Short mmCIF file of C-alpha atoms in Angstrom, two decimals:
data_model
loop_
_atom_site.label_atom_id
_atom_site.label_comp_id
_atom_site.label_asym_id
_atom_site.label_seq_id
_atom_site.Cartn_x
_atom_site.Cartn_y
_atom_site.Cartn_z
CA MET A 219 -6.89 -8.22 -26.69
CA ASP A 220 -4.93 -8.04 -30.03
CA ALA A 221 -1.02 -7.62 -28.98
CA VAL A 222 0.05 -3.89 -29.71
CA PHE A 223 3.15 -2.03 -28.61
CA ALA A 224 4.04 1.24 -27.18
CA ARG A 225 7.09 3.42 -27.39
CA LEU A 226 8.10 5.84 -24.64
CA GLN A 227 10.44 8.56 -25.58
CA THR A 228 11.43 11.16 -23.07
CA VAL A 229 13.33 14.48 -23.71
CA ARG A 230 14.71 17.03 -20.91
CA SER A 231 14.41 20.09 -22.79
CA LEU A 232 13.21 21.50 -25.99
CA PRO A 233 14.65 24.29 -28.20
CA PRO A 234 13.83 27.91 -26.38
CA THR A 235 11.82 29.12 -29.18
CA ASP A 236 9.65 25.92 -29.58
CA ASP A 237 5.85 26.30 -29.89
CA PRO A 238 4.66 23.12 -28.06
CA ASP A 239 1.33 23.16 -29.50
CA ALA A 240 2.55 23.78 -33.03
CA ARG A 241 5.17 21.02 -32.61
CA ARG A 242 2.56 18.56 -31.36
CA ARG A 243 0.21 19.19 -34.32
CA GLU A 244 2.88 18.72 -36.67
CA LEU A 245 4.32 15.48 -35.23
CA THR A 246 0.77 14.07 -34.77
CA ASP A 247 0.17 14.64 -38.65
CA ILE A 248 3.38 12.91 -39.52
CA LEU A 249 2.56 9.94 -37.15
CA ARG A 250 -0.94 9.36 -38.52
CA ARG A 251 0.73 8.71 -42.10
CA GLN A 252 2.91 6.02 -40.59
CA ALA A 253 1.92 2.19 -40.95
CA GLY A 254 0.81 0.62 -37.59
CA TYR A 255 0.14 3.92 -35.70
CA SER A 256 -2.60 3.62 -33.16
CA GLY A 257 -2.35 7.05 -31.22
CA ALA A 258 -0.19 9.07 -28.79
CA TYR A 259 -0.06 10.92 -25.58
CA PHE A 260 1.92 13.72 -25.05
CA MET A 261 3.00 14.28 -21.45
CA VAL A 262 5.33 16.48 -19.28
CA SER A 263 6.41 16.07 -15.76
CA GLY A 264 5.75 19.35 -13.59
CA PRO A 265 8.79 18.99 -10.98
CA THR A 266 11.53 17.94 -13.70
CA ALA A 267 9.90 19.54 -16.91
CA VAL A 268 10.76 16.26 -18.61
CA ARG A 269 8.61 15.80 -21.66
CA ALA A 270 7.33 12.34 -22.79
CA LEU A 271 5.73 10.99 -25.89
CA LEU A 272 3.85 7.66 -25.66
CA THR A 273 3.01 6.12 -29.04
CA LEU A 274 0.91 3.10 -29.64
CA TRP A 275 1.58 0.69 -32.53
CA ALA A 276 0.10 -2.46 -34.19
CA THR A 277 3.55 -4.36 -34.18
CA GLU A 278 6.85 -3.92 -32.68
CA GLU A 279 8.63 -3.45 -36.06
CA ASP A 280 6.37 -0.26 -36.73
CA ALA A 281 7.07 0.98 -33.10
CA ARG A 282 10.92 0.63 -33.69
CA ALA A 283 11.01 2.22 -37.25
CA ALA A 284 8.92 5.26 -36.16
CA SER A 285 11.86 7.37 -35.55
CA ASP A 286 13.52 6.78 -38.92
CA ARG A 287 10.07 7.19 -40.65
CA THR A 288 9.60 10.67 -38.67
CA ARG A 289 13.11 11.83 -39.30
CA ALA A 290 12.39 11.28 -43.39
CA ALA A 291 9.29 13.08 -42.93
CA TYR A 292 11.28 16.09 -41.64
CA ASP A 293 13.58 15.75 -44.81
CA GLY A 294 16.19 14.29 -42.52
CA THR A 295 16.37 17.18 -40.30
CA PRO A 296 13.84 16.98 -37.33
CA PRO A 297 13.79 19.41 -34.63
CA PRO A 298 16.87 19.35 -32.66
CA VAL A 299 16.14 17.49 -29.22
CA THR A 300 18.16 15.09 -27.23
CA ILE A 301 16.41 11.86 -26.39
CA ASP A 302 16.88 10.66 -22.85
CA GLU A 303 14.93 7.52 -22.84
CA ASP A 304 13.58 5.56 -25.68
CA VAL A 305 11.93 2.00 -25.05
CA VAL A 306 9.59 -0.25 -26.77
CA TYR A 307 7.10 -2.14 -24.70
CA GLU A 308 4.64 -4.70 -25.49
CA VAL A 309 1.11 -3.65 -24.19
CA VAL A 310 0.02 -6.39 -21.94
CA GLU A 311 -3.27 -4.95 -20.81
CA ASP A 312 -5.21 -2.01 -22.10
CA GLU A 313 -8.44 -1.24 -20.12
CA ALA A 314 -10.84 1.52 -20.48
CA GLY A 315 -12.15 3.32 -17.21
CA PRO A 316 -15.67 4.62 -16.57
CA ASP A 317 -14.70 8.00 -18.09
CA ALA A 318 -13.02 6.40 -21.20
CA GLY A 319 -14.81 9.12 -23.58
CA ALA A 320 -13.33 12.05 -21.69
CA ASP A 321 -10.15 13.66 -22.13
CA ALA A 322 -7.11 12.64 -19.89
CA THR A 323 -5.31 15.59 -18.40
CA ILE A 324 -3.05 13.62 -15.82
CA ALA A 325 -1.39 10.17 -15.75
CA ALA A 326 0.38 8.32 -12.95
CA VAL A 327 3.31 6.40 -14.29
CA ALA A 328 4.35 3.54 -12.20
CA ALA A 329 7.89 2.09 -12.96
CA PHE A 330 8.83 -1.67 -11.98
CA ASP A 331 12.53 -1.85 -12.66
CA GLY A 332 12.70 -5.72 -12.13
CA PRO A 333 14.42 -7.62 -13.75
CA PHE A 334 11.46 -10.04 -13.30
CA SER A 335 11.73 -13.80 -13.60
CA ASP A 336 8.96 -15.59 -15.88
CA ALA A 337 7.64 -16.63 -12.45
CA GLY A 338 7.80 -13.03 -11.07
CA ARG A 339 6.09 -11.56 -14.21
CA ALA A 340 3.23 -14.20 -13.95
CA ALA A 341 2.50 -13.01 -10.37
CA MET A 342 2.65 -9.47 -11.16
CA ASP A 343 0.28 -10.10 -14.15
CA ARG A 344 -2.08 -11.89 -11.93
CA ILE A 345 -2.14 -8.99 -9.60
CA HIS A 346 -2.80 -6.53 -12.19
CA ARG A 347 -5.69 -8.59 -13.73
CA ARG A 348 -7.21 -9.65 -10.47
CA HIS A 349 -6.86 -6.36 -8.37
CA VAL A 350 -5.32 -3.45 -10.23
CA ILE A 351 -7.35 -3.26 -13.26
CA PRO A 352 -10.93 -3.97 -11.69
CA ALA A 353 -10.02 -1.08 -9.09
CA LEU A 354 -9.12 1.28 -11.99
CA ARG A 355 -12.05 0.36 -13.88
CA ALA A 356 -14.38 1.14 -10.86
CA LEU A 357 -12.85 4.59 -10.02
CA PRO A 358 -14.71 7.51 -11.57
CA GLY A 359 -12.55 9.77 -13.54
CA THR A 360 -10.41 6.81 -14.88
CA VAL A 361 -9.83 7.31 -18.60
CA ARG A 362 -7.39 4.45 -19.38
CA GLY A 363 -5.10 1.97 -17.80
CA LEU A 364 -1.98 0.67 -19.71
CA PHE A 365 0.41 -2.02 -18.55
CA LEU A 366 3.67 -2.34 -20.47
CA TRP A 367 6.32 -5.03 -20.62
CA ASP A 368 9.97 -4.53 -21.94
CA HIS A 369 11.29 -7.97 -22.68
CA LEU A 370 14.62 -6.78 -23.02
CA SER A 371 15.39 -5.32 -19.71
CA ARG A 372 12.27 -7.56 -18.14
CA SER A 373 10.82 -4.49 -16.56
CA MET A 374 7.15 -2.87 -16.36
CA ARG A 375 5.48 0.36 -16.60
CA GLY A 376 1.77 1.00 -15.41
CA LEU A 377 -0.01 4.02 -16.67
CA HIS A 378 -3.26 5.26 -15.09
CA LEU A 379 -4.63 8.09 -17.09
CA ALA A 380 -7.40 10.23 -15.63
CA THR A 381 -9.44 13.45 -16.04
CA ASP A 382 -8.09 14.86 -12.70
CA ALA A 383 -6.13 13.88 -9.70
CA ARG A 384 -8.85 12.26 -7.75
CA PRO A 385 -8.97 8.77 -9.13
CA LEU A 386 -4.93 8.83 -8.79
CA ASP A 387 -5.35 9.75 -5.08
CA ALA A 388 -7.63 6.91 -4.54
CA ALA A 389 -6.08 4.29 -6.69
CA ARG A 390 -3.59 3.00 -4.16
CA ALA A 391 -6.05 2.50 -1.18
CA ALA A 392 -8.59 0.91 -3.71
CA VAL A 393 -5.95 -1.60 -4.83
CA GLU A 394 -4.89 -2.42 -1.14
CA ALA A 395 -8.00 -2.91 0.14
CA THR A 396 -8.27 -6.02 -1.99
CA ASP A 397 -5.03 -7.40 -0.31
CA PRO A 398 -3.36 -7.94 -3.90
CA ALA A 399 -0.49 -9.96 -2.59
CA ALA A 400 -2.51 -12.56 -0.77
CA GLY A 401 -1.67 -16.05 -2.18
CA GLU A 402 1.52 -14.95 -3.95
CA ASP A 403 4.98 -15.75 -3.04
CA PRO A 404 6.17 -12.42 -1.54
CA ALA A 405 9.53 -13.04 -3.22
CA LEU A 406 8.06 -12.44 -6.41
CA VAL A 407 5.82 -9.48 -5.66
CA SER A 408 7.23 -5.97 -6.09
CA PRO A 409 5.77 -2.66 -5.48
CA PRO A 410 6.54 0.12 -7.86
CA ASP A 411 10.11 1.55 -7.60
CA ARG A 412 8.66 4.90 -8.20
CA VAL A 413 5.47 6.51 -9.08
CA GLU A 414 5.33 9.81 -11.02
CA ARG A 415 2.57 11.93 -12.26
CA TRP A 416 2.63 13.59 -15.64
CA ALA A 417 0.42 16.31 -17.23
CA VAL A 418 -1.23 15.05 -20.36
CA GLY A 419 -0.76 18.17 -22.79
CA GLY A 420 -2.45 16.33 -25.54
CA ALA A 421 -3.83 13.04 -27.01
CA ASP A 422 -4.58 11.56 -30.36
CA VAL A 423 -5.76 8.10 -29.10
CA PRO A 424 -9.17 6.85 -30.19
CA LEU A 425 -10.37 3.95 -28.24
CA THR A 426 -10.01 0.48 -29.77
CA ASP A 427 -12.46 -2.38 -29.44
CA ALA A 428 -9.88 -3.96 -27.13
CA SER A 429 -9.42 -0.72 -24.80
CA ALA A 430 -13.50 -0.25 -24.84
CA ARG A 431 -14.63 -3.56 -24.04
CA PRO A 432 -16.72 -3.71 -20.93
#
């Protein structure tokens, strides 16, 4: 898989007169004109109403330049929102599920806060590739799996995008049935620090050759 990057930004509130659908269409149009843009997911967390934008990019430079380019497209006055989180990740795994052609309506977002040593990251990568990814690829309703690495904080995020909640409910049992930590040093293996479910309000993400490979 060619290396790509993801930028995850969250905000806790939008202006009260905001039209989310119009805002999403406007922002999508701006993003599509930017160099290196590879798609986006617009998400919201039900319990906290935190909104998230996950954008995908060809290079780290494009990911980090996106805000300045977007601000310029708004003539320097983008809509007034306060960014709560803003992290650029390397996409280390991008796998299509059995329903890759369907629209994702929900995502499970697993956070591994770390910090991971090189050995710890290698152990987690092996578990993801040998156990987690095959389990996700076998679950009907799975649209896509993304595993993200932040080299600055040495932390990870995993996203399981699905058509409905059923594959998310089944994912943990499917992975645990494979005994994923077997053969690994227990000191290097870490369960997620937290797993949140986000509604996917919209997406602009055509499948790539890498994400669609069998």
